[in-house]
Amino acid sequence: MKKLILLLGLVLFTAPVSFGADCEYSCVKPYDLNNKFSSFFSSITGLNFARTQISESVLKKAILKTVQGDKNLKVNIDSYSAKDLSNGRFKSLTMSGKNVNIDGIYLSSVELKSLCDFNYIQYDKKGNITFKEDFPMSFELEISADDINNTMKTEKYGKVVNDLNKLSFAGIKIQSTAASIRGNRFYYTINVALPFVREPKKIEISADLDVKNGKIDFENTKLSSNSFKFDLKKIDFLMNYLNPLDFSINIFDNKDAKVYIKNIAIKNNVIVTDGIVIVPKD
C-alpha cells in the first residue's frame, strides 16, 4: 500500500522523495464506469459520502498524514456516480482548509486539486489504500512565521535537532531555533552552545526565497547577527540540516511521490508556494 507524500524542498530527515524539474504526468481515459443512467440519477439525487466505501476521512487518510485539525480541512469531490465513488473512481477532488494541523505541521492555508478528469483510488475493508492510476494534484500553501515556530516545537522537529547534536558538528550544540518574517524576508535564528564558551551564542540568518529546478532555494543569504564570527560553510550545513521550510511543508506520505515547486514568495510576511505533486500508481 502506498500513501501520498508531498515533500517540498530538500528534506534530509524524512522518507526520501523524488522531486525537481521533471513534473510530467499523463491522464488516462475513464474506464469501468457505472452506466450513464445510474450516473445521471446519482448526480440528480446528490452524493452522500456515507453511502460509499470511500469517505471524506478515507480520502484524507489516502492523501495526507494524520490530520489533527481535520474539522478545518474540507474535501469536495465530483463523482461520476455513488457506485463509482464506492469503487474508488471519481472525476475530481479538492481539499482545502485554513489554520490546519497535519501531523504536527501547521499551515495557515492549504488547497489541493486533482488534475485529471478520471481518478482511481481503491479502499478495501481491511483499510488498504491503492492508487490504481497516477494521481497528480496541484497545491497551494500559505505558511506564517507562527506556523513554522509551532511546527518546530513538535517532537518530530526536536528529533531533527537532537540528531544534529549527536553528530557534535564542530562541537556545536543547538539549544533552540526560531523563525521570523520581516519586511518580506525570511529570518532563521539558532541559539548554539560552543566549546569553551560559557554563554550561548545567537546565529541569525536572513534570506530571500526562490525556486530553482523545482526546488526551494535561498537567495541573498546573509549572517544578520554580529555577536561573533562564524564560518559561512558551517552555516550552510546547519541550514541544510535544520531547514524549517522543508520540514514545515512535509504533509504527505509516499516515498515515491514526485514534487515540483513552481513558485514561492513572501507576501505580506507570509510564505506562499504552489506546484504539482504526482503519486505514481501502485
Coordinates of C-alpha atoms in Angstrom, one line a residue:
M1 CA 0.0 0.0 0.0
K2 CA 1.2 3.5 -0.8
K3 CA 0.2 6.8 0.7
L4 CA 0.7 10.1 -0.8
I5 CA 3.6 12.3 0.3
L6 CA 4.2 15.9 -0.5
L7 CA 7.8 17.0 0.5
L8 CA 8.8 20.4 -0.7
G9 CA 12.5 21.3 -0.6
L10 CA 15.4 19.2 0.3
V11 CA 14.2 17.0 3.2
L12 CA 17.0 15.3 4.9
F13 CA 15.3 13.6 7.8
T14 CA 12.1 12.1 6.5
A15 CA 11.5 9.5 3.8
P16 CA 13.3 10.4 0.6
V17 CA 11.2 11.9 -2.2
S18 CA 11.8 12.2 -5.9
F19 CA 11.2 15.7 -7.0
G20 CA 12.5 18.5 -9.1
A21 CA 12.2 19.9 -12.6
D22 CA 10.5 16.7 -14.0
C23 CA 6.8 17.2 -13.3
E24 CA 5.4 15.5 -16.4
Y25 CA 2.2 13.4 -15.9
S26 CA -0.5 11.9 -18.1
C27 CA -4.2 11.2 -17.5
V28 CA -5.9 8.0 -18.5
K29 CA -9.4 7.9 -20.1
P30 CA -12.2 6.8 -17.8
Y31 CA -12.9 3.1 -17.7
D32 CA -15.1 0.6 -15.8
L33 CA -17.6 3.3 -15.0
N34 CA -21.2 2.7 -14.0
N35 CA -23.8 3.0 -16.8
K36 CA -24.9 6.5 -17.9
F37 CA -28.4 6.2 -16.5
S38 CA -27.3 5.4 -13.0
S39 CA -24.6 8.1 -13.1
F40 CA -27.3 10.6 -14.2
F41 CA -29.6 9.5 -11.4
S42 CA -26.9 9.9 -8.8
S43 CA -26.0 13.3 -10.0
I44 CA -29.6 14.4 -9.6
T45 CA -30.2 12.9 -6.2
G46 CA -26.8 14.1 -4.8
L47 CA -24.0 12.1 -3.4
N48 CA -23.7 11.3 0.3
F49 CA -20.2 10.1 1.5
A50 CA -22.0 7.8 4.0
R51 CA -23.4 5.7 1.1
T52 CA -19.9 4.9 -0.2
Q53 CA -16.9 2.9 1.0
I54 CA -14.8 5.9 0.1
S55 CA -15.5 8.7 2.7
E56 CA -14.0 12.1 3.4
S57 CA -11.9 10.6 6.2
V58 CA -10.6 7.9 3.9
L59 CA -9.6 10.4 1.2
K60 CA -7.8 12.4 3.8
K61 CA -6.0 9.3 5.0
A62 CA -5.0 8.4 1.5
I63 CA -3.6 11.8 0.7
L64 CA -2.4 13.3 3.9
K65 CA -0.6 12.3 7.1
T66 CA -2.6 12.1 10.3
V67 CA -4.8 15.2 10.4
Q68 CA -5.5 16.5 13.9
G69 CA -7.3 19.7 12.7
D70 CA -9.4 17.9 10.2
K71 CA -12.5 19.9 11.1
N72 CA -10.8 22.8 9.3
L73 CA -9.9 20.7 6.3
K74 CA -12.7 20.0 3.9
V75 CA -13.0 17.6 1.0
N76 CA -15.1 18.3 -2.1
I77 CA -15.5 15.5 -4.7
D78 CA -17.1 15.4 -8.1
S79 CA -18.2 11.8 -8.7
Y80 CA -19.5 10.0 -11.8
S81 CA -21.9 8.2 -9.5
A82 CA -22.3 6.8 -6.0
K83 CA -21.3 3.4 -7.2
D84 CA -18.2 4.7 -9.0
L85 CA -17.1 6.5 -5.9
S86 CA -17.7 3.5 -3.8
N87 CA -15.4 1.6 -6.1
G88 CA -12.8 4.5 -5.8
R89 CA -13.4 6.1 -9.2
F90 CA -14.2 9.8 -9.3
K91 CA -13.9 12.9 -11.6
S92 CA -12.2 15.4 -9.4
L93 CA -11.2 16.2 -5.8
T94 CA -10.5 19.4 -3.9
M95 CA -9.1 19.6 -0.4
S96 CA -8.8 22.9 1.4
G97 CA -8.6 24.4 4.8
K98 CA -7.4 27.3 7.0
N99 CA -5.3 27.0 10.1
V100 CA -4.8 23.3 9.9
N101 CA -2.6 21.0 11.8
I102 CA -1.4 18.0 9.8
D103 CA 0.5 15.5 11.9
G104 CA 2.1 18.4 13.9
I105 CA 2.8 20.5 10.8
Y106 CA 1.0 23.9 11.0
L107 CA -0.3 25.7 7.9
S108 CA -2.3 28.9 7.6
S109 CA -3.9 27.7 4.3
V110 CA -3.8 24.6 2.1
E111 CA -5.6 23.8 -1.1
L112 CA -5.1 20.7 -3.2
K113 CA -6.8 20.0 -6.5
S114 CA -6.7 16.8 -8.7
L115 CA -5.5 17.5 -12.3
C116 CA -7.1 14.6 -14.2
D117 CA -10.8 14.0 -15.1
F118 CA -10.5 10.4 -14.0
N119 CA -9.0 9.3 -10.7
Y120 CA -8.9 5.8 -9.2
I121 CA -8.1 5.2 -5.5
Q122 CA -9.2 1.9 -4.1
Y123 CA -10.0 1.3 -0.5
D124 CA -10.8 -2.2 0.9
K125 CA -12.4 -3.4 4.1
K126 CA -9.0 -4.0 5.6
G127 CA -8.2 -0.4 5.4
N128 CA -5.7 -0.8 2.5
I129 CA -5.5 2.1 0.0
T130 CA -4.2 1.5 -3.5
F131 CA -3.6 4.1 -6.3
K132 CA -4.8 2.3 -9.4
E133 CA -3.6 5.2 -11.7
D134 CA -1.1 8.0 -11.3
F135 CA -2.6 10.7 -9.2
P136 CA -1.4 14.3 -9.9
M137 CA -2.5 17.2 -7.9
S138 CA -1.8 20.9 -7.8
F139 CA -1.1 22.5 -4.4
E140 CA -1.2 26.0 -2.9
L141 CA 0.1 26.6 0.6
E142 CA 0.5 29.6 2.9
I143 CA 2.8 29.4 5.9
S144 CA 3.3 32.1 8.5
A145 CA 6.2 32.5 10.9
D146 CA 3.9 31.4 13.7
D147 CA 3.2 28.2 11.8
I148 CA 6.9 27.4 11.4
N149 CA 7.6 28.1 15.1
N150 CA 4.7 25.9 16.2
T151 CA 5.9 23.1 13.9
M152 CA 9.4 23.5 15.4
K153 CA 8.0 22.9 18.9
T154 CA 6.9 19.4 17.9
E155 CA 8.7 16.2 18.9
K156 CA 9.5 15.4 15.3
Y157 CA 11.4 18.6 14.7
G158 CA 13.0 18.2 18.1
K159 CA 14.4 14.9 16.9
V160 CA 16.0 16.6 13.9
V161 CA 17.8 19.0 16.3
N162 CA 18.8 16.1 18.6
D163 CA 20.2 14.1 15.7
L164 CA 22.4 17.0 14.8
N165 CA 23.5 17.4 18.3
K166 CA 24.5 13.8 18.4
L167 CA 26.8 14.4 15.5
S168 CA 28.6 17.0 17.6
F169 CA 29.3 19.0 14.4
A170 CA 32.3 21.1 15.1
G171 CA 31.5 20.8 18.8
I172 CA 28.3 22.9 18.2
K173 CA 25.2 22.1 20.2
I174 CA 21.8 23.6 19.1
Q175 CA 19.9 24.9 22.1
S176 CA 16.9 26.5 20.3
T177 CA 15.6 27.6 17.0
A178 CA 13.1 30.3 15.9
A179 CA 11.8 31.8 12.6
S180 CA 10.5 35.2 11.7
I181 CA 9.5 37.1 8.6
R182 CA 10.2 40.8 8.5
G183 CA 9.9 43.1 5.5
N184 CA 9.0 40.1 3.4
R185 CA 12.4 38.5 4.2
F186 CA 12.9 35.2 6.0
Y187 CA 15.0 35.1 9.2
Y188 CA 16.1 32.0 11.0
T189 CA 17.7 32.2 14.5
I190 CA 19.7 29.4 16.1
N191 CA 21.0 29.6 19.6
V192 CA 24.1 27.5 20.0
A193 CA 26.5 26.3 22.7
L194 CA 30.1 26.4 21.6
P195 CA 33.1 24.6 23.1
F196 CA 35.0 26.6 25.7
V197 CA 32.4 29.4 25.6
R198 CA 30.3 29.9 28.7
E199 CA 27.4 31.8 27.3
P200 CA 25.3 30.6 24.3
K201 CA 25.6 32.5 21.0
K202 CA 22.9 33.5 18.6
I203 CA 23.2 33.0 14.9
E204 CA 20.6 34.8 12.8
I205 CA 20.4 34.1 9.1
S206 CA 18.3 36.1 6.6
A207 CA 17.4 35.1 3.1
D208 CA 15.1 35.7 0.2
L209 CA 13.2 32.6 -1.2
D210 CA 13.3 31.4 -4.7
V211 CA 12.8 28.2 -6.8
K212 CA 15.5 26.6 -8.9
N213 CA 14.8 23.4 -10.8
G214 CA 11.6 22.7 -8.9
K215 CA 13.2 23.1 -5.5
I216 CA 13.2 25.7 -2.8
D217 CA 16.3 27.8 -2.9
F218 CA 17.7 30.5 -0.5
E219 CA 19.0 33.7 -2.2
N220 CA 21.0 36.6 -0.8
T221 CA 21.7 34.6 2.3
K222 CA 23.3 36.8 5.0
L223 CA 24.5 36.4 8.5
S224 CA 22.5 39.0 10.3
S225 CA 23.8 38.6 13.9
N226 CA 27.2 40.3 14.6
S227 CA 27.8 38.8 18.0
F228 CA 30.7 36.7 16.8
K229 CA 32.3 35.4 13.6
F230 CA 31.1 32.1 12.2
D231 CA 32.2 30.1 9.1
L232 CA 29.6 30.5 6.4
K233 CA 30.2 27.0 5.2
K234 CA 29.1 25.8 8.7
I235 CA 26.0 28.0 8.4
D236 CA 25.1 26.3 5.1
F237 CA 25.5 22.9 6.7
L238 CA 23.2 23.9 9.6
M239 CA 20.6 25.4 7.3
N240 CA 20.5 22.3 5.1
Y241 CA 20.2 20.1 8.2
L242 CA 17.7 22.2 10.1
N243 CA 15.8 23.9 7.3
P244 CA 12.4 24.5 8.8
L245 CA 10.8 25.3 5.5
D246 CA 11.5 21.8 4.2
F247 CA 10.1 20.3 7.4
S248 CA 7.1 22.6 7.6
I249 CA 5.7 21.5 4.3
N250 CA 6.2 17.8 4.6
I251 CA 2.4 17.0 4.8
F252 CA 2.0 14.0 2.6
D253 CA 3.2 10.4 2.9
N254 CA 4.5 8.5 -0.1
K255 CA 8.3 8.0 -0.7
D256 CA 7.7 7.6 -4.5
A257 CA 5.8 10.9 -5.0
K258 CA 7.3 13.5 -7.3
V259 CA 7.0 17.1 -6.3
Y260 CA 7.6 20.2 -8.5
I261 CA 7.6 23.6 -6.8
K262 CA 6.5 26.2 -9.4
N263 CA 6.5 29.4 -7.3
I264 CA 7.5 30.6 -3.9
A265 CA 7.3 34.1 -2.5
I266 CA 6.8 36.1 0.7
K267 CA 3.7 38.3 0.5
N268 CA 2.5 40.4 3.4
N269 CA 5.1 38.5 5.6
V270 CA 3.5 35.1 4.7
I271 CA 5.2 32.4 2.7
V272 CA 3.1 31.5 -0.4
T273 CA 4.1 28.5 -2.6
D274 CA 2.4 26.4 -5.3
G275 CA 3.3 23.5 -7.5
I276 CA 2.4 19.9 -8.5
V277 CA 2.7 16.6 -6.7
I278 CA 2.4 13.3 -8.6
V279 CA 1.7 10.0 -6.9
P280 CA 2.6 7.0 -9.1
K281 CA 0.2 4.2 -9.3
D282 CA 0.8 1.1 -7.2

